[in-house]
Amino acid sequence: MKEQDMLQDLQQPVTDLRRRFIELTEPHREALWSYAHRITGNAIDAEDLVQDTLLRAFAKLGYLGQALHVRAYLFKMATHIWIRQQMRNPAWETETMIPDDQGESPLCSFELGDILGWLIQVLPPKQRACFLLSTSFDFSNKEIAEMLQTTEGTIKSYLHRARKTLAARATQTNPTKETCLYKEVPSGVLQQYVRAFQAGDVAGLLHLIDEDASMHIMGDWEEYGKTQIKNNSLHYWSQEQLERKAVYGMLDGVPVLFGLRKNASGDMVLRELMQIHHNGTSIQSIHWYYFSLDLIRYAAAELGMACITEGYQG
């Protein structure tokens, strides 16, 4: 049997296991997304963190020799991924410890609702993670210590420093991260993409896509190369007989395309989000948030409009 055939034989059982994993984790997805949103500071990064978390959590199942609490496992994976990402940023200095006998911190009964959530973005990565896990998601110091593979005393130190920092900055002004729709689309590739999208013009979209481009349908599948994109996602997309519209805008300060569709009542509602990455002449990659329930619902709420969503695919 050829290697390609052997690999293909593995796909179906893995796909079945992945579906069971998605069903098992679904009850915790909303809380996981909320945590990811608060720790990253914007909705797109939150969705990407959730997808990365689910992918790695599924991949590591075969290497774990003990029973797992699903919620704690997902939060631990998300925390480790995000902290590793942040530690590559030289802006974050090493998080030094303080003695555990410093007494009660200025905000010993601090709750996240008592202060604007954006302010936690000033905290270093480990302090931010500990603070959120403790105050917003009710993990004990022992559970957090197990997640971060450290001691309860260290967790207490992180929490003490976090509360002290937040208390000192509680009067700061919130830096706005805008969420809005724009009337105009930047000229060039994005403008051409929007025109082709709204016209249902597959040929027009393909004209903009680089031969080696990638399509990432977040939480479902990926395609590499223009031919795969043409034969798969764009083929199915072209079969939809719905009026569609793409609107350029911002979500938590991040530029995106909001995909709107008419619902059964004839109203234009949010259906998807897209990030188009291009070099000024052609599209290198598209991140298509079509099955991202929590992201779509959040964006719709921020924009004050209704939305249509599918079930979780990944």
C-alpha positions as a printed Julia matrix, in Angstrom:
314×3 Matrix{Float64}:
   0.0    0.0     0.0
   1.3    3.44   -0.9
   2.13   5.9     1.86
  -0.51   8.29    0.55
  -3.17   5.56    0.77
  -2.03   4.6     4.26
  -2.27   8.19    5.4
  -5.71   8.51    3.88
  -6.83   5.37    5.74
  -5.96   7.12    8.99
  -8.01  10.22    8.19
 -11.48   8.84    8.9
 -10.8    7.41   12.37
  -8.93  10.59   13.32
 -11.84  12.67   12.0
 -14.26  10.61   14.1
 -12.12  11.1    17.21
 -11.9   14.82   16.52
 -15.7   15.05   16.31
 -16.0   13.31   19.69
 -13.41  15.7    21.11
 -15.37  18.73   19.83
 -18.56  17.38   21.42
 -16.74  16.76   24.71
 -15.25  20.26   24.85
 -18.31  22.15   23.59
 -19.77  22.88   27.07
 -16.55  24.74   27.94
 -16.09  26.68   24.71
 -17.87  29.87   25.73
 -15.85  30.19   28.95
 -12.62  29.33   27.13
 -13.28  32.01   24.51
 -14.1   34.57   27.21
 -10.8   33.77   28.94
  -8.89  34.01   25.66
 -10.53  37.35   24.87
  -9.65  38.84   28.24
  -6.09  37.58   28.26
  -5.27  38.58   24.65
  -7.19  41.85   24.6
  -8.91  41.45   21.22
 -11.43  39.13   19.64
  -9.42  37.93   16.63
  -6.42  36.93   18.77
  -8.85  35.26   21.17
 -10.35  33.09   18.44
  -6.91  32.17   17.14
  -5.82  31.2    20.67
  -8.91  29.04   21.15
  -8.32  27.23   17.85
  -4.65  26.69   18.66
  -5.62  25.42   22.11
  -8.11  22.9    20.74
  -5.67  21.68   18.1
  -2.85  21.13   20.59
  -5.11  19.73   23.3
  -6.42  17.1    20.87
  -2.95  16.29   19.54
  -1.53  15.7    23.05
  -4.27  13.36   24.25
  -2.3   10.28   23.25
   0.68  11.39   25.33
  -1.18  11.83   28.62
  -1.25   9.01   31.11
  -3.84  10.29   33.56
  -7.51  11.2    33.65
  -8.17  14.86   32.92
 -10.69  17.47   33.96
 -11.71  18.86   30.57
 -12.17  22.48   31.64
  -8.86  22.64   33.53
  -7.05  20.87   30.66
  -8.26  23.43   28.1
  -7.5   26.43   30.3
  -4.05  25.07   31.11
  -3.29  24.53   27.42
  -4.5   28.03   26.48
  -2.48  29.6    29.28
   0.74  27.83   28.31
   0.35  28.69   24.63
  -0.33  32.35   25.33
   2.47  32.76   27.88
   4.98  31.18   25.49
   3.86  33.59   22.78
   4.24  36.57   25.08
   7.65  35.55   26.38
   9.02  36.05   22.87
   8.22  39.74   23.3
  11.25  41.55   24.81
   8.9   44.21   26.18
   8.01  41.83   29.02
  10.76  41.66   31.59
  11.22  38.63   33.83
   8.43  38.53   36.37
  10.21  38.77   39.7
   8.7   37.33   42.85
   7.85  39.16   46.03
   7.79  37.6    49.51
   4.56  35.85   50.45
   4.29  37.68   53.78
   3.55  41.12   52.35
   0.19  41.26   54.06
  -3.14  41.97   52.45
  -2.91  43.54   49.01
  -4.66  46.87   48.28
  -7.45  45.02   46.48
  -7.69  41.83   48.52
 -11.35  41.34   47.57
 -10.8   42.58   44.03
 -13.27  41.46   41.38
 -12.75  42.07   37.68
 -16.16  43.71   37.47
 -14.96  46.44   39.83
 -12.61  47.84   37.23
 -12.55  48.07   33.46
 -11.41  44.77   32.01
  -8.99  46.45   29.62
  -6.75  47.45   32.52
  -5.47  43.9    33.02
  -3.55  44.36   29.76
  -0.91  46.27   31.78
  -0.06  43.11   33.72
   2.87  40.86   32.72
   1.79  37.52   31.19
   1.89  35.22   34.22
   0.31  37.77   36.54
  -2.44  38.4    33.99
  -3.17  34.69   33.59
  -3.2   34.07   37.35
  -5.42  37.05   38.02
  -8.01  36.05   35.41
  -8.02  32.38   36.36
  -8.52  33.29   40.02
 -10.96  36.2    39.89
 -13.02  35.5    36.77
 -12.98  31.73   36.35
 -12.86  30.54   39.97
  -9.77  28.35   39.8
  -8.11  27.82   43.18
  -4.49  28.76   43.83
  -3.69  25.04   43.89
  -5.29  24.49   40.49
  -3.49  27.49   38.99
  -0.19  26.3    40.44
  -0.72  22.93   38.77
  -1.49  24.65   35.46
   1.68  26.75   35.6
   3.74  23.95   37.18
   4.8   26.08   40.12
   4.0   26.48   43.84
   0.94  27.97   45.51
   3.26  30.5    47.15
   4.37  31.71   43.73
   0.75  32.06   42.62
  -0.02  34.13   45.73
   2.91  36.37   44.85
   1.68  36.83   41.28
  -1.81  37.7    42.53
  -0.45  40.13   45.12
   1.58  41.99   42.51
  -1.32  42.0    40.05
  -3.74  43.53   42.55
  -1.16  46.09   43.62
  -0.53  47.15   40.01
  -4.23  47.36   39.17
  -4.96  49.39   42.3
  -2.26  51.88   41.35
  -3.65  52.3    37.82
  -7.36  52.14   38.55
  -7.93  55.77   37.53
  -6.29  55.44   34.09
  -8.3   56.25   30.98
  -9.43  53.38   28.79
  -7.52  53.37   25.47
 -10.24  52.83   22.87
 -10.17  49.69   20.76
 -12.69  50.58   18.12
 -15.36  48.29   16.73
 -17.2   49.8    13.78
 -18.17  49.54   10.13
 -16.64  51.9     7.57
 -18.47  53.25    4.54
 -15.37  53.04    2.37
 -12.94  50.19    1.68
  -9.22  50.94    1.25
  -8.41  51.02   -2.45
  -6.48  48.2    -4.07
  -6.71  44.49   -3.34
  -9.26  44.78   -0.51
 -11.57  46.93   -2.6
 -11.4   44.47   -5.49
 -12.02  41.56   -3.14
 -15.13  43.22   -1.67
 -16.55  43.89   -5.14
 -16.01  40.3    -6.26
 -17.35  38.91   -2.97
 -20.57  40.9    -3.19
 -21.07  39.99   -6.84
 -20.48  36.29   -6.16
 -17.7   36.53   -8.74
 -15.53  33.43   -8.24
 -13.32  34.26  -11.21
 -12.77  37.74   -9.81
 -11.74  36.33   -6.43
  -9.4   33.79   -8.02
  -7.77  36.55  -10.04
  -6.72  38.18   -6.76
  -5.47  35.0    -5.08
  -1.8   34.1    -5.39
  -0.93  30.68   -6.85
   0.61  29.65   -3.5
  -2.02  31.26   -1.28
  -3.56  29.53    1.72
  -7.15  29.48    2.94
  -7.76  28.87    6.63
 -11.39  28.12    7.47
 -10.84  28.57   11.18
 -11.86  25.56   13.22
 -12.54  23.34   10.22
  -9.98  22.86    7.44
  -7.13  24.44    5.5
  -6.34  24.67    1.79
  -3.0   25.36    0.15
  -2.66  26.7    -3.38
  -5.13  28.41   -5.7
  -6.33  25.13   -7.23
  -7.37  23.66   -3.87
  -9.1   26.9    -2.9
 -10.97  26.94   -6.22
 -12.07  23.31   -5.99
 -13.1   23.37   -2.34
 -14.07  26.47   -0.34
 -14.83  28.74   -3.3
 -16.78  25.97   -5.02
 -19.07  25.49   -2.01
 -19.24  29.24   -1.44
 -20.46  29.77   -5.02
 -23.35  27.33   -4.44
 -24.96  29.59   -1.83
 -27.89  31.42   -3.33
 -27.93  34.22   -0.77
 -27.49  37.94   -1.06
 -24.16  38.74    0.55
 -22.24  41.85    1.47
 -18.71  42.47    2.75
 -18.11  45.55    4.88
 -14.68  46.79    5.93
 -14.33  47.76    9.57
 -12.63  47.28   12.91
 -13.17  44.7    15.65
 -11.42  45.59   18.9
  -9.11  47.8    16.85
  -8.21  45.03   14.37
  -9.1   45.57   10.67
 -11.45  42.89    9.31
 -14.09  42.29    6.68
 -17.55  41.64    8.11
 -19.55  39.25    5.92
 -23.29  39.98    5.99
 -26.09  37.78    4.64
 -29.85  38.15    4.39
 -31.73  36.06    6.91
 -35.16  34.48    6.47
 -36.8   37.81    7.34
 -34.85  39.67    4.68
 -32.6   41.51    7.13
 -28.85  41.79    6.62
 -27.14  40.06    9.55
 -23.57  39.11   10.43
 -22.53  35.71    9.12
 -18.73  35.63    9.07
 -15.51  37.58    9.47
 -12.48  37.56    7.21
  -8.89  38.7     7.45
  -7.22  39.19    4.08
  -3.42  39.17    4.01
  -1.93  40.58    0.79
   1.26  42.12   -0.57
  -0.43  44.98   -2.39
  -1.02  43.09   -5.62
  -2.24  39.6    -4.66
  -3.7   37.75   -1.68
  -1.29  35.5     0.24
  -3.72  34.1     2.8
  -7.3   34.36    3.99
  -8.42  33.62    7.54
 -12.12  32.9     7.25
 -14.06  32.89   10.53
 -17.21  31.08    9.41
 -17.63  28.47   12.16
 -16.38  30.7    14.99
 -19.57  30.96   17.04
 -18.25  32.93   19.99
 -16.34  35.38   17.8
 -19.34  36.01   15.53
 -21.71  36.47   18.46
 -19.31  38.87   20.15
 -18.82  40.92   16.97
 -22.57  41.06   16.33
 -23.21  42.27   19.88
 -20.51  44.94   19.54
 -22.03  46.12   16.25
 -25.59  45.95   17.59
 -26.86  43.55   14.93
 -28.19  40.02   14.67
 -26.12  37.1    13.43
 -26.35  33.64   11.89
 -24.08  30.87   13.19
 -23.34  27.23   12.47
 -22.35  24.63   15.07
 -18.77  24.22   16.26
 -16.63  22.43   13.69
 -13.37  22.66   15.61
